[in-house]
Amino acid sequence: GAVVSQHPSWVICKSGTSVKIECRSLDFQATTMFWYRQFPKQSLMLMATSNEGSKATYEQGVEKDKFLINHASLTLSTLTVTSAHPEDSSFYICSAGGRALNIQYFGAGTRLSVL
Amino acid sequence: DAKTTQPPSMDCAEGRAANLPCNHSTISGNEYVYWYRQIHSQGPQYIIHGLKNNETNEMASLIITEDRKSSTLILPHATLRDTAVYYCIVDNNNDMRFGAGTRLTVKP
């Protein structure tokens, strides 16, 4: 299957700082990438859809100014958590639309802890 | 909102078949049924998907009822490494939303 690399896998930061998470499709071009957030013992919640070369589409209730998404190329999307606070601590996961019809391939996730 | 209903948990004996049901009674004609699984603290892993016909790959089989309102994922010979949360998703526009899934525990 296709490979999606997500970096970093784990990050700790101080409250008020910004954190950038990268999502790369290593062996295919992904015109669309997706960002999810997952709290402990809960399911994945879709945050936004990222299309290469255009603005991301955010789900209702997700602050676009806080969660900045950039999809500058067909293989890279980034999520920046700006002015992070402890309540932003979560497991963030990206996925990319694969070569086959409507299959998404997922990164390994980034665990963010805000102190 | 998720369009599927799954039992919250199931157990299966190692080496036996695991049959995971999913109800998707409001599925529309152009929506596919997808199955993913998530092993603890990892990203979800694609398993299989289908539209109308039953499908089989090296990981699992997918049985979709004729009316497409429900489906069953079959892991033919479950191993301990198959312990995970299994998600059934219906989608037609690459906009996958996850429900609560089924936590499958494979026991020795």
PDB file of N, CA and C in Angstrom, chain A residues 65-115:
ATOM      1  N   ASP A  65      -8.077  29.910  12.246  1.00  0.00           N
ATOM      2  CA  ASP A  65      -6.933  30.746  12.626  1.00  0.00           C
ATOM      3  C   ASP A  65      -6.043  30.067  13.651  1.00  0.00           C
ATOM      4  N   LYS A  66      -6.567  29.069  14.300  1.00  0.00           N
ATOM      5  CA  LYS A  66      -5.777  28.355  15.288  1.00  0.00           C
ATOM      6  C   LYS A  66      -5.075  27.145  14.663  1.00  0.00           C
ATOM      7  N   PHE A  67      -5.752  26.506  13.758  1.00  0.00           N
ATOM      8  CA  PHE A  67      -5.204  25.319  13.106  1.00  0.00           C
ATOM      9  C   PHE A  67      -4.960  25.673  11.632  1.00  0.00           C
ATOM     10  N   LEU A  68      -3.735  26.139  11.356  1.00  0.00           N
ATOM     11  CA  LEU A  68      -3.387  26.591  10.014  1.00  0.00           C
ATOM     12  C   LEU A  68      -2.943  25.402   9.172  1.00  0.00           C
ATOM     13  N   ILE A  69      -3.575  25.246   8.032  1.00  0.00           N
ATOM     14  CA  ILE A  69      -3.251  24.143   7.148  1.00  0.00           C
ATOM     15  C   ILE A  69      -2.745  24.684   5.832  1.00  0.00           C
ATOM     16  N   ASN A  70      -1.630  24.121   5.399  1.00  0.00           N
ATOM     17  CA  ASN A  70      -1.023  24.498   4.135  1.00  0.00           C
ATOM     18  C   ASN A  70      -0.771  23.237   3.321  1.00  0.00           C
ATOM     19  N   HIS A  71      -1.124  23.293   2.056  1.00  0.00           N
ATOM     20  CA  HIS A  71      -0.931  22.140   1.169  1.00  0.00           C
ATOM     21  C   HIS A  71      -0.227  22.653  -0.083  1.00  0.00           C
ATOM     22  N   ALA A  72       1.061  22.895   0.051  1.00  0.00           N
ATOM     23  CA  ALA A  72       1.814  23.601  -0.977  1.00  0.00           C
ATOM     24  C   ALA A  72       2.185  22.733  -2.164  1.00  0.00           C
ATOM     25  N   SER A  73       2.208  21.421  -1.974  1.00  0.00           N
ATOM     26  CA  SER A  73       2.586  20.542  -3.073  1.00  0.00           C
ATOM     27  C   SER A  73       1.727  19.291  -3.027  1.00  0.00           C
ATOM     28  N   LEU A  74       1.894  18.464  -4.033  1.00  0.00           N
ATOM     29  CA  LEU A  74       1.090  17.245  -4.122  1.00  0.00           C
ATOM     30  C   LEU A  74       1.548  16.158  -3.156  1.00  0.00           C
ATOM     31  N   THR A  75       2.627  16.428  -2.430  1.00  0.00           N
ATOM     32  CA  THR A  75       3.114  15.410  -1.502  1.00  0.00           C
ATOM     33  C   THR A  75       3.265  15.919  -0.083  1.00  0.00           C
ATOM     34  N   LEU A  76       2.911  17.166   0.177  1.00  0.00           N
ATOM     35  CA  LEU A  76       3.139  17.713   1.512  1.00  0.00           C
ATOM     36  C   LEU A  76       1.986  18.602   1.959  1.00  0.00           C
ATOM     37  N   SER A  77       1.505  18.320   3.160  1.00  0.00           N
ATOM     38  CA  SER A  77       0.555  19.203   3.830  1.00  0.00           C
ATOM     39  C   SER A  77       1.060  19.411   5.252  1.00  0.00           C
ATOM     40  N   THR A  78       0.865  20.618   5.770  1.00  0.00           N
ATOM     41  CA  THR A  78       1.294  20.902   7.138  1.00  0.00           C
ATOM     42  C   THR A  78       0.119  21.449   7.942  1.00  0.00           C
ATOM     43  N   LEU A  79       0.125  21.095   9.209  1.00  0.00           N
ATOM     44  CA  LEU A  79      -0.838  21.606  10.175  1.00  0.00           C
ATOM     45  C   LEU A  79      -0.054  22.338  11.250  1.00  0.00           C
ATOM     46  N   THR A  80      -0.353  23.618  11.443  1.00  0.00           N
ATOM     47  CA  THR A  80       0.298  24.389  12.498  1.00  0.00           C
ATOM     48  C   THR A  80      -0.723  24.726  13.567  1.00  0.00           C
ATOM     49  N   VAL A  81      -0.448  24.287  14.769  1.00  0.00           N
ATOM     50  CA  VAL A  81      -1.286  24.626  15.914  1.00  0.00           C
ATOM     51  C   VAL A  81      -0.705  25.900  16.504  1.00  0.00           C
ATOM     52  N   THR A  82      -1.396  26.998  16.351  1.00  0.00           N
ATOM     53  CA  THR A  82      -0.880  28.294  16.800  1.00  0.00           C
ATOM     54  C   THR A  82      -1.310  28.568  18.238  1.00  0.00           C
ATOM     55  N   SER A  83      -0.419  29.202  18.978  1.00  0.00           N
ATOM     56  CA  SER A  83      -0.689  29.571  20.364  1.00  0.00           C
ATOM     57  C   SER A  83      -1.355  28.392  21.102  1.00  0.00           C
ATOM     58  N   ALA A  84      -0.616  27.311  21.143  1.00  0.00           N
ATOM     59  CA  ALA A  84      -1.187  26.085  21.698  1.00  0.00           C
ATOM     60  C   ALA A  84      -1.494  26.226  23.179  1.00  0.00           C
ATOM     61  N   HIS A  85      -2.562  25.584  23.602  1.00  0.00           N
ATOM     62  CA  HIS A  85      -2.964  25.557  25.002  1.00  0.00           C
ATOM     63  C   HIS A  85      -3.147  24.109  25.429  1.00  0.00           C
ATOM     64  N   PRO A  86      -3.159  23.847  26.722  1.00  0.00           N
ATOM     65  CA  PRO A  86      -3.281  22.452  27.185  1.00  0.00           C
ATOM     66  C   PRO A  86      -4.469  21.705  26.592  1.00  0.00           C
ATOM     67  N   GLU A  87      -5.557  22.406  26.329  1.00  0.00           N
ATOM     68  CA  GLU A  87      -6.725  21.721  25.762  1.00  0.00           C
ATOM     69  C   GLU A  87      -6.517  21.283  24.319  1.00  0.00           C
ATOM     70  N   ASP A  88      -5.425  21.761  23.696  1.00  0.00           N
ATOM     71  CA  ASP A  88      -5.086  21.316  22.336  1.00  0.00           C
ATOM     72  C   ASP A  88      -4.300  20.010  22.357  1.00  0.00           C
ATOM     73  N   SER A  89      -3.922  19.565  23.529  1.00  0.00           N
ATOM     74  CA  SER A  89      -3.203  18.293  23.643  1.00  0.00           C
ATOM     75  C   SER A  89      -4.081  17.174  23.098  1.00  0.00           C
ATOM     76  N   SER A  90      -3.544  16.442  22.146  1.00  0.00           N
ATOM     77  CA  SER A  90      -4.335  15.418  21.476  1.00  0.00           C
ATOM     78  C   SER A  90      -3.436  14.615  20.562  1.00  0.00           C
ATOM     79  N   PHE A  91      -4.047  13.647  19.889  1.00  0.00           N
ATOM     80  CA  PHE A  91      -3.367  12.840  18.873  1.00  0.00           C
ATOM     81  C   PHE A  91      -3.862  13.349  17.519  1.00  0.00           C
ATOM     82  N   TYR A  92      -2.952  13.876  16.718  1.00  0.00           N
ATOM     83  CA  TYR A  92      -3.317  14.437  15.420  1.00  0.00           C
ATOM     84  C   TYR A  92      -2.868  13.472  14.324  1.00  0.00           C
ATOM     85  N   ILE A  93      -3.773  13.200  13.406  1.00  0.00           N
ATOM     86  CA  ILE A  93      -3.506  12.210  12.365  1.00  0.00           C
ATOM     87  C   ILE A  93      -3.836  12.806  11.005  1.00  0.00           C
ATOM     88  N   CYS A  94      -2.970  12.557  10.045  1.00  0.00           N
ATOM     89  CA  CYS A  94      -3.251  13.002   8.682  1.00  0.00           C
ATOM     90  C   CYS A  94      -3.510  11.791   7.798  1.00  0.00           C
ATOM     91  N   SER A  95      -4.182  12.040   6.695  1.00  0.00           N
ATOM     92  CA  SER A  95      -4.357  10.998   5.698  1.00  0.00           C
ATOM     93  C   SER A  95      -4.316  11.641   4.321  1.00  0.00           C
ATOM     94  N   ALA A  96      -4.041  10.824   3.327  1.00  0.00           N
ATOM     95  CA  ALA A  96      -3.944  11.315   1.957  1.00  0.00           C
ATOM     96  C   ALA A  96      -4.751  10.413   1.043  1.00  0.00           C
ATOM     97  N   GLY A  97      -5.439  11.059   0.093  1.00  0.00           N
ATOM     98  CA  GLY A  97      -6.183  10.308  -0.900  1.00  0.00           C
ATOM     99  C   GLY A  97      -5.230   9.528  -1.774  1.00  0.00           C
ATOM    100  N   GLY A  98      -5.464   8.227  -1.874  1.00  0.00           N
ATOM    101  CA  GLY A  98      -4.518   7.363  -2.563  1.00  0.00           C
ATOM    102  C   GLY A  98      -4.761   7.266  -4.062  1.00  0.00           C
ATOM    103  N   ARG A  99      -3.965   6.407  -4.665  1.00  0.00           N
ATOM    104  CA  ARG A  99      -4.003   6.233  -6.111  1.00  0.00           C
ATOM    105  C   ARG A  99      -5.287   5.540  -6.553  1.00  0.00           C
ATOM    106  N   ALA A 100      -5.745   4.617  -5.753  1.00  0.00           N
ATOM    107  CA  ALA A 100      -6.964   3.875  -6.091  1.00  0.00           C
ATOM    108  C   ALA A 100      -8.174   4.712  -5.714  1.00  0.00           C
ATOM    109  N   LEU A 101      -9.305   4.267  -6.109  1.00  0.00           N
ATOM    110  CA  LEU A 101     -10.517   5.025  -5.908  1.00  0.00           C
ATOM    111  C   LEU A 101     -10.816   5.226  -4.447  1.00  0.00           C
ATOM    112  N   ASN A 102     -10.747   6.457  -4.006  1.00  0.00           N
ATOM    113  CA  ASN A 102     -11.242   6.835  -2.692  1.00  0.00           C
ATOM    114  C   ASN A 102     -10.638   6.078  -1.521  1.00  0.00           C
ATOM    115  N   ILE A 103      -9.420   5.595  -1.623  1.00  0.00           N
ATOM    116  CA  ILE A 103      -8.771   4.978  -0.477  1.00  0.00           C
ATOM    117  C   ILE A 103      -7.889   6.022   0.174  1.00  0.00           C
ATOM    118  N   GLN A 104      -8.036   6.172   1.465  1.00  0.00           N
ATOM    119  CA  GLN A 104      -7.157   7.069   2.212  1.00  0.00           C
ATOM    120  C   GLN A 104      -6.100   6.256   2.925  1.00  0.00           C
ATOM    121  N   TYR A 105      -4.882   6.791   2.913  1.00  0.00           N
ATOM    122  CA  TYR A 105      -3.786   6.177   3.639  1.00  0.00           C
ATOM    123  C   TYR A 105      -3.379   7.123   4.760  1.00  0.00           C
ATOM    124  N   PHE A 106      -3.157   6.565   5.918  1.00  0.00           N
ATOM    125  CA  PHE A 106      -2.960   7.378   7.110  1.00  0.00           C
ATOM    126  C   PHE A 106      -1.516   7.422   7.573  1.00  0.00           C
ATOM    127  N   GLY A 107      -1.152   8.577   8.140  1.00  0.00           N
ATOM    128  CA  GLY A 107       0.113   8.682   8.823  1.00  0.00           C
ATOM    129  C   GLY A 107       0.037   7.996  10.179  1.00  0.00           C
ATOM    130  N   ALA A 108       1.186   7.907  10.837  1.00  0.00           N
ATOM    131  CA  ALA A 108       1.255   7.220  12.126  1.00  0.00           C
ATOM    132  C   ALA A 108       0.734   8.081  13.269  1.00  0.00           C
ATOM    133  N   GLY A 109       0.519   9.377  13.010  1.00  0.00           N
ATOM    134  CA  GLY A 109      -0.023  10.253  14.036  1.00  0.00           C
ATOM    135  C   GLY A 109       1.044  11.025  14.781  1.00  0.00           C
ATOM    136  N   THR A 110       0.633  12.151  15.354  1.00  0.00           N
ATOM    137  CA  THR A 110       1.503  12.993  16.170  1.00  0.00           C
ATOM    138  C   THR A 110       0.828  13.228  17.507  1.00  0.00           C
ATOM    139  N   ARG A 111       1.522  12.863  18.557  1.00  0.00           N
ATOM    140  CA  ARG A 111       0.960  13.100  19.885  1.00  0.00           C
ATOM    141  C   ARG A 111       1.481  14.430  20.401  1.00  0.00           C
ATOM    142  N   LEU A 112       0.584  15.364  20.596  1.00  0.00           N
ATOM    143  CA  LEU A 112       0.938  16.709  21.063  1.00  0.00           C
ATOM    144  C   LEU A 112       0.560  16.856  22.525  1.00  0.00           C
ATOM    145  N   SER A 113       1.535  17.265  23.318  1.00  0.00           N
ATOM    146  CA  SER A 113       1.290  17.567  24.727  1.00  0.00           C
ATOM    147  C   SER A 113       1.679  19.013  24.979  1.00  0.00           C
ATOM    148  N   VAL A 114       0.732  19.805  25.424  1.00  0.00           N
ATOM    149  CA  VAL A 114       0.976  21.229  25.698  1.00  0.00           C
ATOM    150  C   VAL A 114       0.990  21.423  27.203  1.00  0.00           C
ATOM    151  N   LEU A 115       2.108  21.941  27.696  1.00  0.00           N
ATOM    152  CA  LEU A 115       2.264  22.100  29.146  1.00  0.00           C
ATOM    153  C   LEU A 115       1.783  23.459  29.626  1.00  0.00           C
TER     154      LEU A 115
END
